[in-house]
mmCIF file of C-alpha atoms and ligand atoms in Angstrom:
data_model
loop_
_atom_site.group_PDB
_atom_site.id
_atom_site.type_symbol
_atom_site.label_atom_id
_atom_site.label_comp_id
_atom_site.label_asym_id
_atom_site.label_seq_id
_atom_site.Cartn_x
_atom_site.Cartn_y
_atom_site.Cartn_z
ATOM 1 C CA MET A 1 15.168 -8.833 -22.333
ATOM 2 C CA THR A 2 16.752 -6.436 -22.646
ATOM 3 C CA HIS A 3 18.488 -5.289 -19.259
ATOM 4 C CA PHE A 4 17.541 -1.991 -17.121
ATOM 5 C CA PHE A 5 20.759 -0.570 -18.242
ATOM 6 C CA ASP A 6 20.260 -1.022 -21.569
ATOM 7 C CA ALA A 7 19.670 2.173 -23.889
ATOM 8 C CA ASP A 8 16.026 0.737 -24.747
ATOM 9 C CA PHE A 9 14.974 -0.394 -21.420
ATOM 10 C CA LYS A 10 10.961 0.943 -19.885
ATOM 11 C CA LEU A 11 9.834 0.480 -17.070
ATOM 12 C CA GLY A 12 5.669 0.279 -17.237
ATOM 13 C CA VAL A 13 3.793 1.790 -14.605
ATOM 14 C CA LEU A 14 0.277 2.004 -14.009
ATOM 15 C CA GLY A 15 -0.704 4.032 -11.955
ATOM 16 C CA GLY A 16 0.811 7.617 -11.540
ATOM 17 C CA GLY A 17 0.289 8.632 -7.652
ATOM 18 C CA GLN A 18 2.611 9.265 -4.728
ATOM 19 C CA LEU A 19 3.686 5.669 -4.851
ATOM 20 C CA GLY A 20 4.693 5.942 -8.356
ATOM 21 C CA ARG A 21 6.016 8.726 -8.069
ATOM 22 C CA MET A 22 8.669 8.100 -5.091
ATOM 23 C CA LEU A 23 9.693 5.184 -7.868
ATOM 24 C CA ILE A 24 10.808 7.244 -9.778
ATOM 25 C CA GLU A 25 12.339 9.005 -7.416
ATOM 26 C CA ALA A 26 14.522 5.738 -6.370
ATOM 27 C CA GLY A 27 15.110 4.729 -9.778
ATOM 28 C CA GLY A 28 17.315 7.746 -10.514
ATOM 29 C CA PRO A 29 20.151 6.382 -9.330
ATOM 30 C CA LEU A 30 19.529 3.159 -11.449
ATOM 31 C CA ASN A 31 19.552 5.236 -14.048
ATOM 32 C CA ILE A 32 15.762 3.150 -14.632
ATOM 33 C CA TRP A 33 13.184 4.905 -17.309
ATOM 34 C CA PHE A 34 9.723 5.438 -16.782
ATOM 35 C CA SER A 35 6.285 5.184 -17.907
ATOM 36 C CA MET A 36 3.728 6.184 -16.336
ATOM 37 C CA LEU A 37 -0.007 5.593 -17.512
ATOM 38 C CA ASP A 38 -2.657 7.309 -15.220
ATOM 39 C CA PRO A 39 -5.999 8.758 -16.022
ATOM 40 C CA ALA A 40 -5.681 12.273 -14.730
ATOM 41 C CA ALA A 41 -3.392 14.890 -16.369
ATOM 42 C CA ASP A 42 -1.749 16.555 -12.694
ATOM 43 C CA ALA A 43 -1.227 13.639 -11.610
ATOM 44 C CA PRO A 44 1.926 13.244 -9.272
ATOM 45 C CA CYS A 45 3.642 11.480 -11.778
ATOM 46 C CA ALA A 46 2.960 13.741 -15.098
ATOM 47 C CA HIS A 47 5.071 15.906 -14.645
ATOM 48 C CA ILE A 48 8.297 14.468 -13.454
ATOM 49 C CA ALA A 49 7.834 10.630 -15.534
ATOM 50 C CA HIS A 50 10.140 9.951 -18.185
ATOM 51 C CA GLU A 51 7.039 9.518 -20.010
ATOM 52 C CA PHE A 52 3.368 9.740 -19.318
ATOM 53 C CA VAL A 53 0.468 8.638 -21.022
ATOM 54 C CA GLN A 54 -3.255 9.890 -19.828
ATOM 55 C CA GLY A 55 -5.483 7.347 -20.009
ATOM 56 C CA SER A 56 -7.216 4.451 -18.021
ATOM 57 C CA PHE A 57 -5.564 1.671 -16.363
ATOM 58 C CA ASP A 58 -8.459 -0.826 -15.623
ATOM 59 C CA ASP A 59 -9.520 -0.813 -19.863
ATOM 60 C CA TYR A 60 -8.250 -4.263 -21.501
ATOM 61 C CA GLU A 61 -7.241 -1.856 -24.576
ATOM 62 C CA THR A 62 -5.848 0.477 -23.422
ATOM 63 C CA VAL A 63 -3.502 -1.285 -20.736
ATOM 64 C CA LEU A 64 -2.568 -3.780 -23.574
ATOM 65 C CA ALA A 65 -1.197 -0.861 -25.995
ATOM 66 C CA PHE A 66 0.446 0.842 -22.907
ATOM 67 C CA GLY A 67 2.151 -2.614 -22.190
ATOM 68 C CA ARG A 68 3.887 -3.062 -25.943
ATOM 69 C CA ASP A 69 7.077 -1.007 -25.980
ATOM 70 C CA LYS A 70 7.828 -1.506 -22.549
ATOM 71 C CA SER A 71 10.371 -3.836 -21.018
ATOM 72 C CA VAL A 72 8.522 -4.604 -17.585
ATOM 73 C CA ILE A 73 5.081 -3.760 -16.303
ATOM 74 C CA THR A 74 4.278 -2.966 -12.969
ATOM 75 C CA VAL A 75 1.516 -1.660 -10.964
ATOM 76 C CA GLU A 76 1.212 1.224 -8.284
ATOM 77 C CA ILE A 77 -2.629 0.135 -7.476
ATOM 78 C CA GLU A 78 -4.423 -3.053 -7.780
ATOM 79 C CA HIS A 79 -7.546 -2.031 -9.737
ATOM 80 C CA VAL A 80 -6.140 -2.274 -13.080
ATOM 81 C CA SER A 81 -7.480 -4.775 -15.759
ATOM 82 C CA VAL A 82 -5.929 -8.346 -14.707
ATOM 83 C CA PRO A 83 -6.965 -9.580 -18.147
ATOM 84 C CA ALA A 84 -4.378 -7.022 -20.499
ATOM 85 C CA LEU A 85 -1.921 -7.908 -17.854
ATOM 86 C CA LYS A 86 -2.331 -11.624 -18.687
ATOM 87 C CA GLN A 87 -2.249 -11.471 -22.016
ATOM 88 C CA LEU A 88 0.793 -8.635 -22.111
ATOM 89 C CA LYS A 89 2.532 -11.759 -19.831
ATOM 90 C CA LYS A 90 1.500 -14.419 -22.236
ATOM 91 C CA GLN A 91 3.029 -12.085 -25.015
ATOM 92 C CA GLY A 92 6.215 -13.241 -23.067
ATOM 93 C CA LYS A 93 6.457 -9.165 -20.836
ATOM 94 C CA TRP A 94 7.869 -9.222 -17.047
ATOM 95 C CA VAL A 95 4.613 -8.484 -15.661
ATOM 96 C CA TYR A 96 4.718 -8.295 -11.730
ATOM 97 C CA PRO A 97 3.674 -8.546 -9.217
ATOM 98 C CA SER A 98 1.630 -11.000 -11.385
ATOM 99 C CA PRO A 99 -1.730 -10.851 -12.709
ATOM 100 C CA GLU A 100 -2.418 -14.000 -10.743
ATOM 101 C CA ILE A 101 -1.821 -11.965 -7.364
ATOM 102 C CA LEU A 102 -3.581 -8.978 -8.671
ATOM 103 C CA GLU A 103 -6.795 -10.880 -9.449
ATOM 104 C CA ILE A 104 -7.252 -12.600 -5.900
ATOM 105 C CA VAL A 105 -6.210 -8.928 -3.930
ATOM 106 C CA GLN A 106 -8.516 -7.281 -5.900
ATOM 107 C CA ASP A 107 -11.402 -9.747 -4.484
ATOM 108 C CA LYS A 108 -11.285 -9.462 -0.400
ATOM 109 C CA GLY A 109 -13.168 -13.227 -0.262
ATOM 110 C CA GLN A 110 -10.465 -14.913 -2.811
ATOM 111 C CA GLN A 111 -7.915 -12.782 -1.165
ATOM 112 C CA LYS A 112 -9.320 -14.477 2.357
ATOM 113 C CA GLN A 113 -9.710 -18.095 0.609
ATOM 114 C CA PHE A 114 -6.279 -17.994 -0.692
ATOM 115 C CA PHE A 115 -5.186 -17.075 3.248
ATOM 116 C CA GLU A 116 -7.705 -20.019 4.241
ATOM 117 C CA ASN A 117 -6.129 -22.803 1.884
ATOM 118 C CA HIS A 118 -2.573 -21.456 2.243
ATOM 119 C CA GLY A 119 -2.487 -21.566 6.224
ATOM 120 C CA ILE A 120 -2.917 -18.354 6.568
ATOM 121 C CA PRO A 121 -3.604 -17.217 9.919
ATOM 122 C CA THR A 122 -6.378 -14.437 9.183
ATOM 123 C CA SER A 123 -10.191 -13.593 11.294
ATOM 124 C CA LYS A 124 -13.256 -16.403 10.676
ATOM 125 C CA PHE A 125 -14.955 -15.038 7.669
ATOM 126 C CA GLU A 126 -17.538 -16.097 5.378
ATOM 127 C CA LEU A 127 -18.609 -14.960 1.680
ATOM 128 C CA PHE A 128 -22.116 -13.413 0.742
ATOM 129 C CA ASP A 129 -23.805 -12.115 -2.031
ATOM 130 C CA SER A 130 -25.384 -8.795 -0.063
ATOM 131 C CA GLY A 131 -24.592 -7.258 3.493
ATOM 132 C CA SER A 132 -28.837 -8.210 4.270
ATOM 133 C CA GLU A 133 -27.988 -11.922 4.416
ATOM 134 C CA ALA A 134 -24.911 -11.733 6.008
ATOM 135 C CA LEU A 135 -25.984 -10.023 9.039
ATOM 136 C CA GLN A 136 -28.932 -12.607 9.029
ATOM 137 C CA SER A 137 -26.383 -15.384 9.090
ATOM 138 C CA PHE A 138 -22.684 -14.226 10.125
ATOM 139 C CA GLY A 139 -24.024 -13.269 13.573
ATOM 140 C CA THR A 140 -22.678 -9.856 15.013
ATOM 141 C CA PRO A 141 -20.402 -7.864 16.545
ATOM 142 C CA CYS A 142 -18.796 -8.419 12.741
ATOM 143 C CA VAL A 143 -16.829 -6.441 9.805
ATOM 144 C CA LEU A 144 -18.274 -6.096 6.668
ATOM 145 C CA LYS A 145 -16.376 -5.391 3.608
ATOM 146 C CA LEU A 146 -17.122 -4.500 0.029
ATOM 147 C CA ARG A 147 -15.518 -7.683 -1.958
ATOM 148 C CA LYS A 148 -14.437 -5.286 -4.455
ATOM 149 C CA GLY A 149 -13.377 -2.123 -5.149
ATOM 150 C CA GLY A 150 -13.200 -0.433 -1.372
ATOM 151 C CA TYR A 151 -10.029 0.755 -0.478
ATOM 152 C CA ASP A 152 -9.142 3.154 2.404
ATOM 153 C CA GLY A 153 -11.573 2.268 4.803
ATOM 154 C CA ARG A 154 -14.155 2.817 2.149
ATOM 155 C CA GLY A 155 -16.175 -0.367 1.693
ATOM 156 C CA VAL A 156 -15.516 -1.416 5.397
ATOM 157 C CA MET A 157 -18.461 -1.551 7.803
ATOM 158 C CA VAL A 158 -18.284 -2.633 11.518
ATOM 159 C CA ILE A 159 -21.025 -3.792 12.798
ATOM 160 C CA LYS A 160 -22.213 -3.788 16.494
ATOM 161 C CA ASP A 161 -25.629 -5.953 16.545
ATOM 162 C CA THR A 162 -28.549 -7.287 14.077
ATOM 163 C CA HIS A 163 -30.073 -4.015 15.042
ATOM 164 C CA SER A 164 -27.695 -2.379 13.234
ATOM 165 C CA ALA A 165 -30.001 0.129 11.551
ATOM 166 C CA LEU A 166 -27.404 0.651 8.409
ATOM 167 C CA PRO A 167 -27.545 1.491 5.015
ATOM 168 C CA LEU A 168 -26.258 -2.061 4.305
ATOM 169 C CA PHE A 169 -23.666 -2.951 1.023
ATOM 170 C CA ASP A 170 -26.059 -4.753 -1.385
ATOM 171 C CA THR A 171 -23.377 -6.320 -3.509
ATOM 172 C CA PRO A 172 -20.994 -9.430 -2.929
ATOM 173 C CA VAL A 173 -19.677 -8.862 1.023
ATOM 174 C CA VAL A 174 -16.943 -10.431 3.669
ATOM 175 C CA ALA A 175 -18.251 -10.234 7.181
ATOM 176 C CA GLU A 176 -15.891 -10.932 9.144
ATOM 177 C CA GLU A 177 -15.216 -11.831 12.939
ATOM 178 C CA LYS A 178 -14.527 -8.611 14.562
ATOM 179 C CA VAL A 179 -10.984 -8.443 15.616
ATOM 180 C CA ASP A 180 -9.764 -7.247 19.504
ATOM 181 C CA ILE A 181 -7.047 -5.605 17.860
ATOM 182 C CA LEU A 182 -4.016 -4.915 19.865
ATOM 183 C CA LYS A 183 -1.404 -3.413 17.639
ATOM 184 C CA GLU A 184 -2.282 -3.224 13.770
ATOM 185 C CA LEU A 185 1.374 -3.775 12.270
ATOM 186 C CA SER A 186 2.760 -4.190 8.283
ATOM 187 C CA VAL A 187 5.359 -5.609 7.255
ATOM 188 C CA ILE A 188 7.170 -5.751 4.226
ATOM 189 C CA VAL A 189 8.998 -8.435 2.343
ATOM 190 C CA SER A 190 10.210 -8.549 -1.306
ATOM 191 C CA ARG A 191 11.214 -11.406 -3.352
ATOM 192 C CA ASN A 192 13.078 -11.883 -6.875
ATOM 193 C CA ALA A 193 12.490 -13.617 -9.673
ATOM 194 C CA SER A 194 15.435 -16.112 -8.717
ATOM 195 C CA GLY A 195 13.546 -16.164 -5.086
ATOM 196 C CA GLN A 196 15.614 -13.995 -3.257
ATOM 197 C CA THR A 197 13.980 -12.508 -0.558
ATOM 198 C CA SER A 198 14.234 -9.709 1.833
ATOM 199 C CA VAL A 199 11.810 -8.087 5.434
ATOM 200 C CA PHE A 200 11.800 -5.287 6.518
ATOM 201 C CA PRO A 201 11.439 -4.157 10.169
ATOM 202 C CA SER A 202 7.743 -3.773 11.375
ATOM 203 C CA VAL A 203 6.035 -0.735 11.545
ATOM 204 C CA GLU A 204 2.931 -0.258 13.580
ATOM 205 C CA MET A 205 -0.186 1.625 12.679
ATOM 206 C CA TYR A 206 -2.690 4.509 14.021
ATOM 207 C CA PHE A 207 -5.251 5.211 11.341
ATOM 208 C CA ASN A 208 -7.789 7.767 11.592
ATOM 209 C CA SER A 209 -10.807 6.486 12.413
ATOM 210 C CA GLU A 210 -13.257 9.264 10.689
ATOM 211 C CA ALA A 211 -11.421 9.076 7.414
ATOM 212 C CA ASN A 212 -10.120 5.777 8.049
ATOM 213 C CA LEU A 213 -6.210 5.892 6.859
ATOM 214 C CA VAL A 214 -3.680 5.743 8.556
ATOM 215 C CA GLU A 215 -2.361 8.614 10.183
ATOM 216 C CA LEU A 216 0.442 8.137 12.192
ATOM 217 C CA LEU A 217 2.671 5.110 12.437
ATOM 218 C CA PHE A 218 6.590 3.694 13.894
ATOM 219 C CA SER A 219 8.842 1.416 12.989
ATOM 220 C CA PRO A 220 10.259 -0.499 14.631
ATOM 221 C CA ALA A 221 7.405 -1.811 16.616
ATOM 222 C CA ASN A 222 6.362 -1.827 20.172
ATOM 223 C CA ILE A 223 5.890 -5.197 20.161
ATOM 224 C CA SER A 224 8.887 -8.333 21.932
ATOM 225 C CA PRO A 225 12.316 -9.686 19.880
ATOM 226 C CA HIS A 226 9.758 -12.747 19.597
ATOM 227 C CA GLN A 227 6.221 -11.500 18.361
ATOM 228 C CA GLU A 228 8.732 -9.408 15.545
ATOM 229 C CA GLN A 229 10.536 -12.566 15.127
ATOM 230 C CA GLN A 230 6.976 -14.051 14.327
ATOM 231 C CA ALA A 231 5.537 -10.777 11.956
ATOM 232 C CA GLN A 232 8.391 -11.059 10.045
ATOM 233 C CA GLU A 233 8.142 -15.049 9.572
ATOM 234 C CA LEU A 234 4.881 -14.852 8.601
ATOM 235 C CA GLY A 235 4.938 -11.398 6.898
ATOM 236 C CA LEU A 236 7.768 -13.951 4.034
ATOM 237 C CA ARG A 237 5.072 -16.605 4.383
ATOM 238 C CA VAL A 238 3.195 -14.313 2.657
ATOM 239 C CA ALA A 239 4.959 -13.725 -0.266
ATOM 240 C CA GLU A 240 6.254 -17.392 -0.598
ATOM 241 C CA ALA A 241 2.924 -18.760 -0.595
ATOM 242 C CA PHE A 242 1.542 -16.174 -3.261
ATOM 243 C CA ASN A 243 4.761 -17.015 -5.297
ATOM 244 C CA LEU A 244 5.471 -12.752 -4.870
ATOM 245 C CA VAL A 245 7.540 -10.928 -7.356
ATOM 246 C CA GLY A 246 7.693 -7.745 -6.348
ATOM 247 C CA ILE A 247 7.056 -6.058 -2.754
ATOM 248 C CA MET A 248 4.422 -6.813 -0.234
ATOM 249 C CA ALA A 249 2.766 -4.818 2.685
ATOM 250 C CA VAL A 250 1.401 -7.459 4.708
ATOM 251 C CA GLU A 251 -1.003 -5.768 7.263
ATOM 252 C CA MET A 252 -1.494 -8.107 10.469
ATOM 253 C CA PHE A 253 -3.565 -7.356 13.822
ATOM 254 C CA LEU A 254 -1.649 -8.537 16.763
ATOM 255 C CA THR A 255 -4.109 -9.895 19.233
ATOM 256 C CA PRO A 256 -4.178 -9.373 23.224
ATOM 257 C CA GLU A 257 -3.706 -12.795 23.351
ATOM 258 C CA GLY A 258 0.186 -12.284 21.059
ATOM 259 C CA THR A 259 -1.502 -13.889 17.569
ATOM 260 C CA LEU A 260 -0.767 -12.888 14.979
ATOM 261 C CA LEU A 261 -3.495 -12.734 11.856
ATOM 262 C CA VAL A 262 -2.798 -11.571 8.116
ATOM 263 C CA ASN A 263 -5.814 -8.971 6.814
ATOM 264 C CA GLU A 264 -4.754 -7.682 3.691
ATOM 265 C CA VAL A 265 -2.103 -7.577 1.664
ATOM 266 C CA ALA A 266 -0.860 -4.424 -0.769
ATOM 267 C CA PRO A 267 1.155 -6.269 -4.108
ATOM 268 C CA ARG A 268 3.206 -2.960 -4.405
ATOM 269 C CA PRO A 269 4.709 0.055 -2.425
ATOM 270 C CA HIS A 270 1.933 0.826 0.693
ATOM 271 C CA ASN A 271 1.800 3.761 2.996
ATOM 272 C CA SER A 272 3.567 2.106 4.776
ATOM 273 C CA GLY A 273 7.415 2.348 3.808
ATOM 274 C CA HIS A 274 6.840 6.129 3.320
ATOM 275 C CA HIS A 275 9.428 5.933 6.099
ATOM 276 C CA SER A 276 11.860 3.705 4.956
ATOM 277 C CA ILE A 277 13.246 6.614 1.875
ATOM 278 C CA GLU A 278 14.833 8.096 5.533
ATOM 279 C CA ALA A 279 15.251 5.458 7.686
ATOM 280 C CA ASN A 280 16.265 2.039 6.004
ATOM 281 C CA ILE A 281 19.377 1.420 4.283
ATOM 282 C CA THR A 282 17.040 0.243 1.733
ATOM 283 C CA SER A 283 13.301 2.417 0.795
ATOM 284 C CA GLN A 284 10.664 -0.291 -0.095
ATOM 285 C CA TYR A 285 11.101 2.000 -2.952
ATOM 286 C CA GLN A 286 14.513 0.383 -4.330
ATOM 287 C CA GLN A 287 13.778 -2.850 -3.352
ATOM 288 C CA HIS A 288 10.499 -2.823 -5.373
ATOM 289 C CA LEU A 289 12.603 -2.057 -8.350
ATOM 290 C CA ARG A 290 15.484 -4.537 -7.468
ATOM 291 C CA ALA A 291 12.740 -7.205 -7.297
ATOM 292 C CA LEU A 292 11.666 -5.972 -10.472
ATOM 293 C CA LEU A 293 15.241 -5.902 -11.983
ATOM 294 C CA ASN A 294 15.664 -9.392 -10.020
ATOM 295 C CA LEU A 295 18.696 -8.089 -8.548
ATOM 296 C CA PRO A 296 20.193 -8.933 -4.792
ATOM 297 C CA PRO A 297 17.638 -7.058 -1.883
ATOM 298 C CA GLY A 298 19.286 -4.165 -0.230
ATOM 299 C CA ASP A 299 19.935 -4.028 3.318
ATOM 300 C CA THR A 300 16.054 -3.400 5.125
ATOM 301 C CA ALA A 301 17.313 -2.349 8.213
ATOM 302 C CA LEU A 302 16.342 0.723 10.335
ATOM 303 C CA ARG A 303 19.449 3.372 10.388
ATOM 304 C CA THR A 304 17.943 4.604 13.271
ATOM 305 C CA PRO A 305 13.765 4.895 14.584
ATOM 306 C CA ALA A 306 11.200 6.634 12.627
ATOM 307 C CA ALA A 307 8.139 7.659 12.439
ATOM 308 C CA MET A 308 5.054 9.011 9.851
ATOM 309 C CA ALA A 309 2.730 11.073 9.449
ATOM 310 C CA ASN A 310 0.886 11.540 6.395
ATOM 311 C CA LEU A 311 -0.702 14.918 5.213
ATOM 312 C CA LEU A 312 -4.255 15.088 4.540
ATOM 313 C CA GLY A 313 -6.232 17.984 3.443
ATOM 314 C CA ALA A 314 -8.507 19.897 6.179
ATOM 315 C CA LYS A 315 -11.715 19.967 7.020
ATOM 316 C CA GLY A 316 -13.825 22.109 4.744
ATOM 317 C CA HIS A 317 -11.146 23.095 1.880
ATOM 318 C CA ASP A 318 -11.624 21.727 -1.637
ATOM 319 C CA GLY A 319 -9.578 23.352 -4.400
ATOM 320 C CA PRO A 320 -6.432 24.526 -5.711
ATOM 321 C CA VAL A 321 -3.480 23.177 -2.658
ATOM 322 C CA PHE A 322 -1.851 26.065 -0.400
ATOM 323 C CA TYR A 323 0.122 24.651 2.406
ATOM 324 C CA GLN A 324 0.611 26.672 5.604
ATOM 325 C CA GLY A 325 3.461 26.451 8.186
ATOM 326 C CA LEU A 326 6.143 24.527 5.625
ATOM 327 C CA GLU A 327 8.369 26.197 7.047
ATOM 328 C CA GLN A 328 8.050 25.041 11.182
ATOM 329 C CA ALA A 329 8.636 21.273 9.691
ATOM 330 C CA LEU A 330 11.425 22.030 7.284
ATOM 331 C CA ALA A 331 13.412 24.061 10.198
ATOM 332 C CA THR A 332 12.847 20.515 12.483
ATOM 333 C CA THR A 333 16.430 18.984 13.117
ATOM 334 C CA GLY A 334 15.676 15.176 11.711
ATOM 335 C CA VAL A 335 11.834 15.850 9.845
ATOM 336 C CA PHE A 336 11.567 15.143 5.982
ATOM 337 C CA VAL A 337 8.725 16.521 4.217
ATOM 338 C CA HIS A 338 7.370 15.299 0.846
ATOM 339 C CA LEU A 339 4.574 16.653 -0.989
ATOM 340 C CA TYR A 340 2.861 14.858 -3.379
ATOM 341 C CA GLY A 341 2.653 17.511 -6.173
ATOM 342 C CA LYS A 342 -1.326 17.114 -6.684
ATOM 343 C CA SER A 343 -2.824 20.965 -7.221
ATOM 344 C CA HIS A 344 -6.474 20.229 -5.667
ATOM 345 C CA THR A 345 -6.877 19.337 -1.893
ATOM 346 C CA LYS A 346 -9.887 18.137 -1.036
ATOM 347 C CA PRO A 347 -10.988 16.926 2.803
ATOM 348 C CA PHE A 348 -8.258 13.959 4.540
ATOM 349 C CA ARG A 349 -7.013 13.886 0.914
ATOM 350 C CA LYS A 350 -3.208 12.054 0.864
ATOM 351 C CA MET A 351 -1.377 15.364 -0.008
ATOM 352 C CA GLY A 352 1.935 14.306 1.371
ATOM 353 C CA HIS A 353 3.210 12.986 4.487
ATOM 354 C CA ILE A 354 5.892 13.827 7.020
ATOM 355 C CA THR A 355 8.656 11.051 8.211
ATOM 356 C CA ALA A 356 11.153 12.079 11.401
ATOM 357 C CA LEU A 357 14.002 10.469 12.388
ATOM 358 C CA ALA A 358 14.712 10.155 16.432
ATOM 359 C CA ASN A 359 16.300 7.930 18.697
ATOM 360 C CA THR A 360 13.424 6.303 19.561
ATOM 361 C CA SER A 361 10.401 5.654 18.307
ATOM 362 C CA GLU A 362 8.368 8.252 21.049
ATOM 363 C CA GLU A 363 10.229 10.797 19.989
ATOM 364 C CA ALA A 364 10.162 10.815 16.492
ATOM 365 C CA CYS A 365 6.484 9.912 16.648
ATOM 366 C CA ALA A 366 6.051 12.805 19.108
ATOM 367 C CA LYS A 367 8.411 14.884 16.210
ATOM 368 C CA ALA A 368 6.359 13.865 13.416
ATOM 369 C CA GLN A 369 3.144 14.950 15.020
ATOM 370 C CA THR A 370 4.300 18.094 16.030
ATOM 371 C CA ALA A 371 5.704 18.783 12.238
ATOM 372 C CA ALA A 372 2.240 17.723 10.491
ATOM 373 C CA ARG A 373 0.148 19.305 12.523
ATOM 374 C CA ALA A 374 2.055 22.690 12.334
ATOM 375 C CA ILE A 375 1.426 22.091 8.578
ATOM 376 C CA SER A 376 -2.244 22.923 7.754
ATOM 377 C CA VAL A 377 -3.579 21.152 3.356
ATOM 378 C CA ARG A 378 -6.174 24.468 3.128
ATOM 379 C CA SER A 379 -7.497 24.701 -0.337
ATOM 380 C CA SER A 380 -6.891 28.965 0.269
ATOM 381 C CA ARG A 381 -4.153 31.210 2.448
HETATM 382 P P1 ADP B 1 -9.155 -1.002 3.464
HETATM 383 O O1 ADP B 1 -8.652 -2.169 2.767
HETATM 384 O O2 ADP B 1 -10.206 -0.176 3.133
HETATM 385 O O3 ADP B 1 -7.634 -0.611 4.104
HETATM 386 P P2 ADP B 1 -9.015 -2.812 5.712
HETATM 387 O O4 ADP B 1 -9.149 -4.941 5.505
HETATM 388 O O5 ADP B 1 -7.695 -2.950 5.685
HETATM 389 O O6 ADP B 1 -9.959 -2.094 4.637
HETATM 390 O O7 ADP B 1 -9.849 -2.435 7.237
HETATM 391 C C1 ADP B 1 -9.528 -1.050 7.366
HETATM 392 C C2 ADP B 1 -9.569 -0.920 9.436
HETATM 393 O O8 ADP B 1 -10.987 -1.563 9.269
HETATM 394 C C3 ADP B 1 -8.491 -2.585 9.608
HETATM 395 O O9 ADP B 1 -7.119 -1.134 9.295
HETATM 396 C C4 ADP B 1 -9.081 -2.232 11.236
HETATM 397 O O10 ADP B 1 -8.839 -1.316 11.881
HETATM 398 C C5 ADP B 1 -10.501 -2.530 10.669
HETATM 399 N N1 ADP B 1 -11.126 -3.999 10.448
HETATM 400 C C6 ADP B 1 -10.681 -4.659 9.688
HETATM 401 N N2 ADP B 1 -11.034 -5.936 9.338
HETATM 402 C C7 ADP B 1 -11.475 -5.912 10.599
HETATM 403 C C8 ADP B 1 -11.267 -7.333 10.921
HETATM 404 N N3 ADP B 1 -12.379 -8.369 10.903
HETATM 405 N N4 ADP B 1 -11.799 -6.622 12.857
HETATM 406 C C9 ADP B 1 -11.126 -6.072 13.680
HETATM 407 N N5 ADP B 1 -11.057 -4.639 13.343
HETATM 408 C C10 ADP B 1 -10.964 -5.082 11.496
#
């Protein structure tokens, strides 16, 4: 095994989007050499990776060929070729997260069963071959989720009653009881091959109901110290159950009764950890790299409360991107702007984000929202 500071060390990443881009940025101080695989020639990593390979990360042959000369292989998206990663692992490559974790996470049905089998609290659920079958026997209100292929709320449907005249999924689904959600939380955890773990302070998230995307989040979450401890412990339990190597975002619901339920996990850097670049002593990206390379985890403590707002493509704008109002955001103390380098904007496309640091979460949220509102991601001047 070559070491990350050896001249021939190569870290291969499946996916070349914004998460990969921030991973490359975090790898600079350790002089890590990155190769990214992505189908889009102008992906956010295309012009900053040491090597950029254009190709499909869910194609067996492409991934196998991509992995051949890499020392360690990781992902920045879950929908990749698991059979190819299993083969690379068999060949002795370090593949983190393991293909077995990715296989579970790619299927929301298997993921829920995993939680159930490992005693991880999660909402009640049942698996069905189609949405209409689920509606007949599961009862309402409920939440139907496509088992495979959904992301960012696409493939999730809230069903109020059996008369809901919705176009139902005709592929396998998970039906879940509709949880009364007080807060949506995310806890990021890391674990290296030696079993050393770390956990980040929890994050509270707010979603854009139209686009089902995280619109605003802040850390620390506005919960009691006891709940904070419970959330962090639950996050760590989930990482141990998966025998994780790498980083994992554990998304949870907090109910009005104070119960924590795990909704889903993402075994990679996550939108809910963007703020950690400026706000935490060690960012989620640096922590992911440390876990992959079996290095000791860094301190996860927050330097100050922080908030993060996604910069989404404006409605009605589809074309070459133009950012309006960046100057005002950049002129605000404690506001940091990240642009992902996507040349084309579309309504609700994640084009960048704003992180704001302040003395309190409320102040950080207000600052992030003001800065994000000042910016408009448009397709023309
Ligand atoms: P995705 O993987 O597409 O982000 P999620 O499973 O996270 O899908 O669901 C998207 C959103 O739908 C959640 O953030 C939450 O607001 C809502 N949701 C999901 N499951 C439930 C549930 N069982 N009860 C109530 N709301 C839910």
